[in-house]
């Protein structure tokens, strides 16, 4: 289920520009927009009914079955959308990856079973027959039947949106966000639910459930009030980046160091969802990133005051409860105590035995449970700790002379490759420019699933390190507790200076 959620997240995130553009057209020129214009608003119908499902279907097919799988999925989804009376968003999510899988299986089945020289002919012919047959079937028989089922599903979604159970979803959303499932929740689950309501309601509260920045703003404000020195400045910077820049990952370390803060986040989001429901507020599209500026731009004019009120309520509730939680936890020295796994990693930093390192990289939950069973008190972390040093994953393969002469590539990797990784890459580029190493080092950012082969040093968060090593073994790694910690970039820069000196 998790892999399917990540697949849906990838489908939506790669087409998020289309989703936001449709929402902006509705917010500006729609019936309830800032400048209503019926002629321009007519454009949103074809975009929502035909273009968006086709792009979702193509992306899903391409991710699973390559370009040929994407083309087959696009034809079938377009035929289905033409014969339907509702947007085929959900069917595009199912048909795209499904048809991509079928195409990939057919290609494997035909591999090494065709006469030489006929491979391309048969592959194109089989794909054309599959696409044409399914397109005709969906256009003649599938459109109306599926439309009735989707209309009933949309009715259930609307009932849930206005039910008293919706605020309880915060108990799932907030912990999932902190453990780097924010993109899965936004793009893979809540986003499709909200898109399904756009045609009938022109807005949806589902777009606000995960994107509401209020709970994290309140928690970070509590850090600003309670902390002193450089950590107060760091918290203030994280608050500005999260609220205005919309990058959610910057506040995750503050919660991971004090898991008790999940309770204020959940309570704050519950209060905000209740306020959104009470005033029937919603957004016209997925706010990506979840910045206050973009949220305001995607809010219908009549809902502006209610959306801002809901965010303010979330911030206030989270702030008050976070102050109580932080006050109840004893203050810790500025240098937080690292857990045992990272201590072992630091001791083995120069050992070219990744299997030894991997054995000690157990989940934090396992360590906590073992410590509780042993009767030992687990140390609290008051602040995001210092960055982990570069860890050699395996003995790297010998590089060719051409590789040695090329620029050294550093890749910042996060869950979706759009938020914290892009911010970290931009910060490192500025540091490299100041150190006059920009010509010798190339800095890129990507999702963990798509780390480029040319990347030699991979920078990621502590909790994403294991996934990164599984998708890109044989590289050097630097794992961070906080993407905004200046010491992290000092560590990376020093390593890159040493590499540049050896050239």
GROMACS .gro file of C-alpha atoms in nm:
model
  503
    1UNK     CA    1   0.000   0.000   0.000
    2UNK     CA    2   0.288   0.233   0.079
    3UNK     CA    3   0.444   0.173  -0.262
    4UNK     CA    4   0.111   0.244  -0.432
    5UNK     CA    5   0.080   0.567  -0.235
    6UNK     CA    6   0.427   0.671  -0.345
    7UNK     CA    7   0.334   0.588  -0.705
    8UNK     CA    8   0.025   0.810  -0.685
    9UNK     CA    9   0.239   1.081  -0.525
   10UNK     CA   10   0.483   1.065  -0.817
   11UNK     CA   11   0.201   1.082  -1.072
   12UNK     CA   12   0.048   1.393  -0.916
   13UNK     CA   13   0.375   1.569  -0.833
   14UNK     CA   14   0.502   1.540  -1.191
   15UNK     CA   15   0.183   1.708  -1.316
   16UNK     CA   16   0.136   1.953  -1.031
   17UNK     CA   17   0.184   2.252  -1.264
   18UNK     CA   18  -0.130   2.151  -1.455
   19UNK     CA   19  -0.329   2.106  -1.134
   20UNK     CA   20  -0.224   2.445  -0.998
   21UNK     CA   21  -0.287   2.621  -1.330
   22UNK     CA   22  -0.644   2.487  -1.344
   23UNK     CA   23  -0.696   2.604  -0.988
   24UNK     CA   24  -0.558   2.951  -1.061
   25UNK     CA   25  -0.786   2.991  -1.364
   26UNK     CA   26  -1.084   2.901  -1.145
   27UNK     CA   27  -0.969   3.125  -0.860
   28UNK     CA   28  -0.926   3.426  -1.091
   29UNK     CA   29  -1.188   3.382  -1.365
   30UNK     CA   30  -1.433   3.133  -1.213
   31UNK     CA   31  -1.788   3.205  -1.103
   32UNK     CA   32  -1.665   3.288  -0.752
   33UNK     CA   33  -1.326   3.420  -0.866
   34UNK     CA   34  -1.167   3.761  -0.836
   35UNK     CA   35  -1.253   3.860  -1.194
   36UNK     CA   36  -1.538   3.633  -1.315
   37UNK     CA   37  -1.522   3.566  -1.688
   38UNK     CA   38  -1.744   3.295  -1.834
   39UNK     CA   39  -1.547   3.271  -2.158
   40UNK     CA   40  -1.214   3.209  -1.989
   41UNK     CA   41  -1.372   2.981  -1.729
   42UNK     CA   42  -1.489   2.750  -2.009
   43UNK     CA   43  -1.126   2.648  -2.052
   44UNK     CA   44  -1.121   2.468  -1.717
   45UNK     CA   45  -1.375   2.208  -1.832
   46UNK     CA   46  -1.159   2.045  -2.105
   47UNK     CA   47  -0.847   2.083  -1.892
   48UNK     CA   48  -1.007   1.906  -1.597
   49UNK     CA   49  -1.207   1.646  -1.790
   50UNK     CA   50  -0.959   1.549  -2.061
   51UNK     CA   51  -0.607   1.688  -2.024
   52UNK     CA   52  -0.555   1.611  -1.655
   53UNK     CA   53  -0.671   1.246  -1.669
   54UNK     CA   54  -0.468   1.186  -1.985
   55UNK     CA   55  -0.154   1.330  -1.825
   56UNK     CA   56  -0.210   1.127  -1.508
   57UNK     CA   57  -0.261   0.813  -1.716
   58UNK     CA   58   0.047   0.880  -1.931
   59UNK     CA   59   0.267   0.950  -1.629
   60UNK     CA   60   0.154   0.634  -1.450
   61UNK     CA   61   0.207   0.423  -1.763
   62UNK     CA   62   0.548   0.581  -1.826
   63UNK     CA   63   0.667   0.520  -1.469
   64UNK     CA   64   0.585   0.148  -1.493
   65UNK     CA   65   0.609   0.063  -1.864
   66UNK     CA   66   0.829   0.330  -2.019
   67UNK     CA   67   0.725   0.563  -2.299
   68UNK     CA   68   0.532   0.292  -2.485
   69UNK     CA   69   0.336   0.212  -2.167
   70UNK     CA   70   0.261   0.582  -2.121
   71UNK     CA   71   0.136   0.615  -2.479
   72UNK     CA   72  -0.099   0.316  -2.445
   73UNK     CA   73  -0.234   0.448  -2.114
   74UNK     CA   74  -0.290   0.797  -2.260
   75UNK     CA   75  -0.499   0.662  -2.552
   76UNK     CA   76  -0.716   0.446  -2.330
   77UNK     CA   77  -0.772   0.712  -2.064
   78UNK     CA   78  -0.856   0.973  -2.328
   79UNK     CA   79  -1.117   0.743  -2.484
   80UNK     CA   80  -1.267   0.679  -2.143
   81UNK     CA   81  -1.273   1.051  -2.060
   82UNK     CA   82  -1.451   1.133  -2.386
   83UNK     CA   83  -1.737   0.895  -2.304
   84UNK     CA   84  -1.774   0.997  -1.939
   85UNK     CA   85  -1.970   1.270  -1.767
   86UNK     CA   86  -1.728   1.315  -1.475
   87UNK     CA   87  -1.348   1.362  -1.462
   88UNK     CA   88  -1.176   1.023  -1.478
   89UNK     CA   89  -0.913   1.111  -1.219
   90UNK     CA   90  -0.940   0.791  -1.016
   91UNK     CA   91  -0.951   0.571  -1.326
   92UNK     CA   92  -0.640   0.742  -1.461
   93UNK     CA   93  -0.457   0.650  -1.139
   94UNK     CA   94  -0.557   0.285  -1.185
   95UNK     CA   95  -0.538   0.246  -1.562
   96UNK     CA   96  -0.207   0.428  -1.610
   97UNK     CA   97   0.014   0.204  -1.393
   98UNK     CA   98  -0.192  -0.103  -1.481
   99UNK     CA   99  -0.152  -0.060  -1.855
  100UNK     CA  100   0.214   0.028  -1.810
  101UNK     CA  101   0.262  -0.302  -1.627
  102UNK     CA  102   0.081  -0.495  -1.901
  103UNK     CA  103   0.297  -0.338  -2.172
  104UNK     CA  104   0.616  -0.416  -1.979
  105UNK     CA  105   0.506  -0.778  -1.932
  106UNK     CA  106   0.425  -0.813  -2.302
  107UNK     CA  107   0.766  -0.677  -2.396
  108UNK     CA  108   0.935  -0.927  -2.167
  109UNK     CA  109   0.722  -1.207  -2.307
  110UNK     CA  110   0.820  -1.122  -2.665
  111UNK     CA  111   1.185  -1.069  -2.581
  112UNK     CA  112   1.417  -1.325  -2.743
  113UNK     CA  113   1.119  -1.496  -2.908
  114UNK     CA  114   1.104  -1.297  -3.232
  115UNK     CA  115   1.315  -1.322  -3.546
  116UNK     CA  116   1.598  -1.073  -3.564
  117UNK     CA  117   1.490  -0.746  -3.719
  118UNK     CA  118   1.120  -0.783  -3.628
  119UNK     CA  119   1.143  -0.675  -3.263
  120UNK     CA  120   1.041  -0.312  -3.313
  121UNK     CA  121   0.765  -0.401  -3.559
  122UNK     CA  122   0.603  -0.653  -3.327
  123UNK     CA  123   0.642  -0.436  -3.018
  124UNK     CA  124   0.470  -0.141  -3.185
  125UNK     CA  125   0.204  -0.364  -3.341
  126UNK     CA  126   0.114  -0.538  -3.016
  127UNK     CA  127   0.099  -0.206  -2.828
  128UNK     CA  128  -0.122  -0.056  -3.101
  129UNK     CA  129  -0.365  -0.347  -3.087
  130UNK     CA  130  -0.380  -0.330  -2.707
  131UNK     CA  131  -0.434   0.047  -2.707
  132UNK     CA  132  -0.692   0.045  -2.989
  133UNK     CA  133  -0.895  -0.244  -2.851
  134UNK     CA  134  -0.915  -0.105  -2.500
  135UNK     CA  135  -0.988   0.246  -2.630
  136UNK     CA  136  -1.287   0.124  -2.832
  137UNK     CA  137  -1.417  -0.083  -2.541
  138UNK     CA  138  -1.386   0.206  -2.294
  139UNK     CA  139  -1.548   0.454  -2.535
  140UNK     CA  140  -1.845   0.228  -2.617
  141UNK     CA  141  -1.908   0.045  -2.291
  142UNK     CA  142  -1.694   0.178  -2.009
  143UNK     CA  143  -1.757   0.552  -1.995
  144UNK     CA  144  -2.116   0.565  -1.874
  145UNK     CA  145  -2.093   0.271  -1.635
  146UNK     CA  146  -1.780   0.402  -1.469
  147UNK     CA  147  -1.925   0.754  -1.455
  148UNK     CA  148  -2.216   0.635  -1.240
  149UNK     CA  149  -1.980   0.458  -1.001
  150UNK     CA  150  -1.755   0.764  -0.971
  151UNK     CA  151  -2.055   0.992  -0.907
  152UNK     CA  152  -2.152   0.772  -0.613
  153UNK     CA  153  -1.794   0.774  -0.489
  154UNK     CA  154  -1.785   1.154  -0.511
  155UNK     CA  155  -2.104   1.171  -0.304
  156UNK     CA  156  -1.936   0.966  -0.031
  157UNK     CA  157  -1.631   1.191  -0.044
  158UNK     CA  158  -1.851   1.500   0.001
  159UNK     CA  159  -2.029   1.339   0.295
  160UNK     CA  160  -1.697   1.267   0.464
  161UNK     CA  161  -1.580   1.624   0.401
  162UNK     CA  162  -1.876   1.760   0.598
  163UNK     CA  163  -1.888   1.489   0.866
  164UNK     CA  164  -1.764   1.515   1.221
  165UNK     CA  165  -1.505   1.247   1.156
  166UNK     CA  166  -1.286   1.458   0.930
  167UNK     CA  167  -1.092   1.640   1.210
  168UNK     CA  168  -0.983   1.300   1.342
  169UNK     CA  169  -0.780   1.255   1.025
  170UNK     CA  170  -0.523   1.493   1.178
  171UNK     CA  171  -0.415   1.206   1.406
  172UNK     CA  172  -0.292   1.027   1.094
  173UNK     CA  173  -0.182   1.321   0.882
  174UNK     CA  174   0.054   1.491   1.126
  175UNK     CA  175   0.260   1.184   1.228
  176UNK     CA  176   0.277   1.076   0.864
  177UNK     CA  177   0.412   1.418   0.763
  178UNK     CA  178   0.683   1.414   1.029
  179UNK     CA  179   0.803   1.073   0.911
  180UNK     CA  180   0.848   1.208   0.558
  181UNK     CA  181   0.518   1.081   0.418
  182UNK     CA  182   0.391   1.433   0.357
  183UNK     CA  183   0.408   1.396  -0.022
  184UNK     CA  184   0.226   1.063  -0.010
  185UNK     CA  185  -0.050   1.220   0.199
  186UNK     CA  186  -0.077   1.535  -0.014
  187UNK     CA  187  -0.029   1.404  -0.367
  188UNK     CA  188  -0.123   1.039  -0.328
  189UNK     CA  189  -0.433   1.051  -0.105
  190UNK     CA  190  -0.579   1.392  -0.023
  191UNK     CA  191  -0.494   1.557  -0.356
  192UNK     CA  192  -0.693   1.312  -0.572
  193UNK     CA  193  -0.988   1.338  -0.330
  194UNK     CA  194  -0.985   1.716  -0.362
  195UNK     CA  195  -0.947   1.712  -0.741
  196UNK     CA  196  -1.257   1.492  -0.764
  197UNK     CA  197  -1.462   1.772  -0.602
  198UNK     CA  198  -1.337   2.059  -0.816
  199UNK     CA  199  -1.593   2.026  -1.096
  200UNK     CA  200  -1.900   2.015  -0.871
  201UNK     CA  201  -1.789   2.237  -0.579
  202UNK     CA  202  -1.513   2.450  -0.738
  203UNK     CA  203  -1.312   2.403  -0.415
  204UNK     CA  204  -1.226   2.137  -0.162
  205UNK     CA  205  -1.133   2.124   0.205
  206UNK     CA  206  -0.912   1.820   0.133
  207UNK     CA  207  -0.650   2.054  -0.011
  208UNK     CA  208  -0.613   2.212   0.334
  209UNK     CA  209  -0.584   1.903   0.551
  210UNK     CA  210  -0.215   1.834   0.488
  211UNK     CA  211  -0.112   2.177   0.357
  212UNK     CA  212  -0.229   2.376   0.660
  213UNK     CA  213   0.094   2.541   0.786
  214UNK     CA  214  -0.064   2.655   1.113
  215UNK     CA  215   0.030   2.361   1.342
  216UNK     CA  216   0.399   2.372   1.248
  217UNK     CA  217   0.404   2.751   1.270
  218UNK     CA  218   0.277   2.733   1.627
  219UNK     CA  219   0.533   2.469   1.722
  220UNK     CA  220   0.821   2.668   1.570
  221UNK     CA  221   0.700   2.984   1.743
  222UNK     CA  222   0.720   2.796   2.072
  223UNK     CA  223   1.082   2.709   1.992
  224UNK     CA  224   1.154   3.074   1.914
  225UNK     CA  225   1.004   3.179   2.248
  226UNK     CA  226   1.169   2.911   2.461
  227UNK     CA  227   1.511   2.865   2.298
  228UNK     CA  228   1.807   3.101   2.318
  229UNK     CA  229   2.115   3.178   2.111
  230UNK     CA  230   2.176   3.033   1.768
  231UNK     CA  231   1.896   2.778   1.805
  232UNK     CA  232   1.646   3.057   1.845
  233UNK     CA  233   1.771   3.211   1.519
  234UNK     CA  234   1.760   2.870   1.349
  235UNK     CA  235   1.401   2.817   1.463
  236UNK     CA  236   1.305   3.162   1.335
  237UNK     CA  237   1.461   3.083   0.997
  238UNK     CA  238   1.277   2.752   0.982
  239UNK     CA  239   0.953   2.935   1.064
  240UNK     CA  240   1.005   3.180   0.777
  241UNK     CA  241   1.100   2.908   0.528
  242UNK     CA  242   0.807   2.688   0.626
  243UNK     CA  243   0.540   2.957   0.631
  244UNK     CA  244   0.649   3.159   0.328
  245UNK     CA  245   0.860   2.912   0.131
  246UNK     CA  246   0.627   2.620   0.194
  247UNK     CA  247   0.904   2.366   0.263
  248UNK     CA  248   0.767   2.139   0.532
  249UNK     CA  249   1.074   1.925   0.590
  250UNK     CA  250   1.251   2.206   0.777
  251UNK     CA  251   1.038   2.155   1.088
  252UNK     CA  252   1.049   1.773   1.097
  253UNK     CA  253   1.379   1.757   1.294
  254UNK     CA  254   1.235   1.969   1.575
  255UNK     CA  255   0.954   1.718   1.622
  256UNK     CA  256   1.172   1.411   1.578
  257UNK     CA  257   1.394   1.536   1.860
  258UNK     CA  258   1.090   1.576   2.085
  259UNK     CA  259   0.815   1.335   1.973
  260UNK     CA  260   0.585   1.476   2.242
  261UNK     CA  261   0.532   1.773   2.010
  262UNK     CA  262   0.319   1.553   1.786
  263UNK     CA  263   0.031   1.609   2.028
  264UNK     CA  264   0.025   1.990   1.977
  265UNK     CA  265   0.052   1.940   1.601
  266UNK     CA  266  -0.243   1.700   1.597
  267UNK     CA  267  -0.454   1.923   1.821
  268UNK     CA  268  -0.373   2.231   1.614
  269UNK     CA  269  -0.464   2.061   1.287
  270UNK     CA  270  -0.787   1.927   1.437
  271UNK     CA  271  -0.887   2.278   1.543
  272UNK     CA  272  -0.806   2.414   1.199
  273UNK     CA  273  -1.002   2.141   1.017
  274UNK     CA  274  -1.303   2.209   1.238
  275UNK     CA  275  -1.281   2.581   1.154
  276UNK     CA  276  -1.255   2.506   0.781
  277UNK     CA  277  -1.558   2.277   0.804
  278UNK     CA  278  -1.764   2.523   1.007
  279UNK     CA  279  -1.715   2.804   0.757
  280UNK     CA  280  -1.726   2.575   0.451
  281UNK     CA  281  -1.380   2.692   0.341
  282UNK     CA  282  -1.157   2.528   0.082
  283UNK     CA  283  -0.895   2.577  -0.188
  284UNK     CA  284  -0.927   2.543  -0.563
  285UNK     CA  285  -0.611   2.333  -0.610
  286UNK     CA  286  -0.326   2.157  -0.433
  287UNK     CA  287  -0.095   2.420  -0.283
  288UNK     CA  288   0.250   2.296  -0.375
  289UNK     CA  289   0.454   2.407  -0.194
  290UNK     CA  290   0.227   2.472   0.103
  291UNK     CA  291   0.324   2.838   0.135
  292UNK     CA  292   0.094   3.098   0.288
  293UNK     CA  293   0.138   3.300  -0.031
  294UNK     CA  294   0.028   3.016  -0.259
  295UNK     CA  295  -0.255   2.918  -0.025
  296UNK     CA  296  -0.384   3.275  -0.041
  297UNK     CA  297  -0.355   3.270  -0.421
  298UNK     CA  298  -0.557   2.946  -0.445
  299UNK     CA  299  -0.830   3.059  -0.205
  300UNK     CA  300  -1.161   3.182  -0.349
  301UNK     CA  301  -1.224   3.547  -0.257
  302UNK     CA  302  -1.521   3.463  -0.037
  303UNK     CA  303  -1.319   3.210   0.163
  304UNK     CA  304  -1.008   3.419   0.224
  305UNK     CA  305  -1.102   3.533   0.575
  306UNK     CA  306  -1.215   3.183   0.677
  307UNK     CA  307  -0.901   3.009   0.549
  308UNK     CA  308  -0.678   3.259   0.729
  309UNK     CA  309  -0.891   3.220   1.041
  310UNK     CA  310  -0.854   2.841   1.032
  311UNK     CA  311  -0.476   2.871   0.994
  312UNK     CA  312  -0.464   3.122   1.282
  313UNK     CA  313  -0.667   2.890   1.506
  314UNK     CA  314  -0.430   2.604   1.424
  315UNK     CA  315  -0.129   2.820   1.503
  316UNK     CA  316  -0.270   2.940   1.836
  317UNK     CA  317  -0.368   2.594   1.960
  318UNK     CA  318  -0.036   2.443   1.856
  319UNK     CA  319   0.161   2.731   2.011
  320UNK     CA  320  -0.006   2.706   2.351
  321UNK     CA  321   0.027   2.328   2.374
  322UNK     CA  322   0.386   2.332   2.241
  323UNK     CA  323   0.485   2.583   2.509
  324UNK     CA  324   0.346   2.347   2.773
  325UNK     CA  325   0.526   2.048   2.626
  326UNK     CA  326   0.860   2.228   2.593
  327UNK     CA  327   0.826   2.370   2.944
  328UNK     CA  328   0.769   2.020   3.085
  329UNK     CA  329   1.089   1.881   2.926
  330UNK     CA  330   1.416   1.960   3.106
  331UNK     CA  331   1.650   2.188   2.916
  332UNK     CA  332   1.940   2.016   2.745
  333UNK     CA  333   2.283   2.153   2.649
  334UNK     CA  334   2.312   2.300   2.304
  335UNK     CA  335   2.505   2.000   2.175
  336UNK     CA  336   2.243   1.728   2.170
  337UNK     CA  337   2.336   1.373   2.261
  338UNK     CA  338   2.343   1.140   1.960
  339UNK     CA  339   2.195   0.793   1.972
  340UNK     CA  340   2.404   0.478   1.975
  341UNK     CA  341   2.364   0.400   1.604
  342UNK     CA  342   2.516   0.730   1.499
  343UNK     CA  343   2.796   0.695   1.754
  344UNK     CA  344   2.895   0.367   1.590
  345UNK     CA  345   2.875   0.528   1.246
  346UNK     CA  346   3.110   0.803   1.359
  347UNK     CA  347   3.357   0.544   1.491
  348UNK     CA  348   3.346   0.351   1.164
  349UNK     CA  349   3.369   0.654   0.939
  350UNK     CA  350   3.702   0.546   0.789
  351UNK     CA  351   3.623   0.175   0.767
  352UNK     CA  352   3.544   0.048   0.418
  353UNK     CA  353   3.301  -0.214   0.552
  354UNK     CA  354   2.947  -0.099   0.480
  355UNK     CA  355   2.797  -0.426   0.603
  356UNK     CA  356   2.922  -0.348   0.953
  357UNK     CA  357   2.772  -0.001   0.935
  358UNK     CA  358   2.444  -0.131   0.795
  359UNK     CA  359   2.399  -0.376   1.081
  360UNK     CA  360   2.392  -0.095   1.335
  361UNK     CA  361   2.160   0.130   1.133
  362UNK     CA  362   1.844  -0.004   1.291
  363UNK     CA  363   1.521   0.199   1.309
  364UNK     CA  364   1.505   0.442   1.598
  365UNK     CA  365   1.190   0.272   1.727
  366UNK     CA  366   1.380  -0.057   1.773
  367UNK     CA  367   1.653   0.119   1.970
  368UNK     CA  368   1.401   0.295   2.190
  369UNK     CA  369   1.219  -0.028   2.263
  370UNK     CA  370   1.543  -0.207   2.353
  371UNK     CA  371   1.651   0.073   2.584
  372UNK     CA  372   1.317   0.065   2.761
  373UNK     CA  373   1.346  -0.312   2.806
  374UNK     CA  374   1.696  -0.272   2.946
  375UNK     CA  375   1.567  -0.016   3.192
  376UNK     CA  376   1.790   0.261   3.067
  377UNK     CA  377   1.666   0.616   3.035
  378UNK     CA  378   1.663   0.742   2.677
  379UNK     CA  379   1.828   1.084   2.644
  380UNK     CA  380   1.610   1.363   2.515
  381UNK     CA  381   1.724   1.580   2.225
  382UNK     CA  382   1.637   1.941   2.279
  383UNK     CA  383   1.761   2.061   1.943
  384UNK     CA  384   1.856   1.920   1.603
  385UNK     CA  385   2.197   1.760   1.644
  386UNK     CA  386   2.510   1.808   1.442
  387UNK     CA  387   2.544   1.652   1.099
  388UNK     CA  388   2.669   1.298   1.057
  389UNK     CA  389   3.003   1.268   0.884
  390UNK     CA  390   3.040   1.124   0.539
  391UNK     CA  391   2.996   0.747   0.552
  392UNK     CA  392   3.147   0.532   0.280
  393UNK     CA  393   2.871   0.298   0.164
  394UNK     CA  394   3.096   0.045  -0.006
  395UNK     CA  395   3.434   0.048  -0.163
  396UNK     CA  396   3.351   0.254  -0.470
  397UNK     CA  397   3.412   0.101  -0.808
  398UNK     CA  398   3.719   0.218  -0.991
  399UNK     CA  399   3.645   0.531  -1.188
  400UNK     CA  400   3.762   0.588  -1.537
  401UNK     CA  401   3.990   0.870  -1.637
  402UNK     CA  402   3.695   1.042  -1.796
  403UNK     CA  403   3.505   1.030  -1.466
  404UNK     CA  404   3.806   1.166  -1.276
  405UNK     CA  405   3.825   1.463  -1.510
  406UNK     CA  406   3.458   1.552  -1.477
  407UNK     CA  407   3.303   1.766  -1.205
  408UNK     CA  408   3.237   1.598  -0.872
  409UNK     CA  409   2.858   1.556  -0.837
  410UNK     CA  410   2.679   1.606  -0.506
  411UNK     CA  411   2.313   1.506  -0.485
  412UNK     CA  412   2.072   1.625  -0.217
  413UNK     CA  413   1.800   1.362  -0.189
  414UNK     CA  414   1.465   1.384  -0.011
  415UNK     CA  415   1.137   1.198  -0.040
  416UNK     CA  416   0.999   1.384  -0.344
  417UNK     CA  417   1.310   1.571  -0.459
  418UNK     CA  418   1.133   1.909  -0.459
  419UNK     CA  419   1.137   2.063  -0.112
  420UNK     CA  420   1.421   2.025   0.137
  421UNK     CA  421   1.660   1.877  -0.119
  422UNK     CA  422   1.616   2.175  -0.352
  423UNK     CA  423   1.674   2.413  -0.060
  424UNK     CA  424   1.985   2.227   0.055
  425UNK     CA  425   2.128   2.217  -0.298
  426UNK     CA  426   2.075   2.593  -0.335
  427UNK     CA  427   2.250   2.663  -0.003
  428UNK     CA  428   2.548   2.446  -0.096
  429UNK     CA  429   2.579   2.612  -0.438
  430UNK     CA  430   2.610   2.951  -0.266
  431UNK     CA  431   2.874   2.816  -0.030
  432UNK     CA  432   3.066   2.664  -0.322
  433UNK     CA  433   3.050   2.992  -0.513
  434UNK     CA  434   3.197   3.174  -0.215
  435UNK     CA  435   3.471   2.910  -0.184
  436UNK     CA  436   3.545   2.926  -0.559
  437UNK     CA  437   3.469   2.556  -0.603
  438UNK     CA  438   3.164   2.600  -0.821
  439UNK     CA  439   3.347   2.493  -1.139
  440UNK     CA  440   3.473   2.169  -0.982
  441UNK     CA  441   3.152   2.054  -0.811
  442UNK     CA  442   2.807   2.000  -0.957
  443UNK     CA  443   2.517   2.010  -0.709
  444UNK     CA  444   2.185   1.851  -0.800
  445UNK     CA  445   1.875   1.742  -0.612
  446UNK     CA  446   1.639   1.451  -0.667
  447UNK     CA  447   1.402   1.210  -0.499
  448UNK     CA  448   1.555   0.911  -0.326
  449UNK     CA  449   1.409   0.680  -0.589
  450UNK     CA  450   1.578   0.871  -0.874
  451UNK     CA  451   1.928   0.949  -0.751
  452UNK     CA  452   2.137   1.006  -1.066
  453UNK     CA  453   2.413   0.750  -1.136
  454UNK     CA  454   2.671   1.031  -1.166
  455UNK     CA  455   2.619   1.140  -0.803
  456UNK     CA  456   2.922   1.047  -0.593
  457UNK     CA  457   2.825   1.213  -0.265
  458UNK     CA  458   2.463   1.189  -0.148
  459UNK     CA  459   2.327   1.416   0.124
  460UNK     CA  460   2.003   1.316   0.290
  461UNK     CA  461   1.821   1.319   0.623
  462UNK     CA  462   1.903   1.069   0.898
  463UNK     CA  463   1.567   0.898   0.864
  464UNK     CA  464   1.606   0.861   0.488
  465UNK     CA  465   1.961   0.726   0.492
  466UNK     CA  466   1.865   0.359   0.474
  467UNK     CA  467   1.635   0.412   0.177
  468UNK     CA  468   1.907   0.611   0.001
  469UNK     CA  469   2.164   0.333   0.048
  470UNK     CA  470   1.918   0.078  -0.090
  471UNK     CA  471   1.845   0.278  -0.405
  472UNK     CA  472   2.202   0.400  -0.464
  473UNK     CA  473   2.462   0.169  -0.310
  474UNK     CA  474   2.831   0.222  -0.351
  475UNK     CA  475   2.831   0.599  -0.289
  476UNK     CA  476   2.953   0.831  -0.014
  477UNK     CA  477   2.685   0.967   0.218
  478UNK     CA  478   2.634   1.255   0.457
  479UNK     CA  479   2.321   1.224   0.672
  480UNK     CA  480   2.184   1.536   0.838
  481UNK     CA  481   1.948   1.597   1.126
  482UNK     CA  482   1.862   1.945   1.001
  483UNK     CA  483   1.899   2.079   0.648
  484UNK     CA  484   1.942   2.430   0.788
  485UNK     CA  485   2.232   2.356   1.024
  486UNK     CA  486   2.537   2.557   0.907
  487UNK     CA  487   2.769   2.290   1.050
  488UNK     CA  488   2.627   2.043   0.798
  489UNK     CA  489   2.744   2.251   0.505
  490UNK     CA  490   3.081   2.309   0.672
  491UNK     CA  491   3.127   1.931   0.682
  492UNK     CA  492   3.035   1.890   0.318
  493UNK     CA  493   3.245   2.186   0.208
  494UNK     CA  494   3.552   2.058   0.392
  495UNK     CA  495   3.518   1.721   0.225
  496UNK     CA  496   3.484   1.883  -0.115
  497UNK     CA  497   3.791   2.102  -0.051
  498UNK     CA  498   3.995   1.789   0.020
  499UNK     CA  499   3.873   1.628  -0.299
  500UNK     CA  500   3.953   1.939  -0.501
  501UNK     CA  501   4.305   1.951  -0.354
  502UNK     CA  502   4.372   1.597  -0.472
  503UNK     CA  503   4.295   1.677  -0.836
   0.00000   0.00000   0.00000
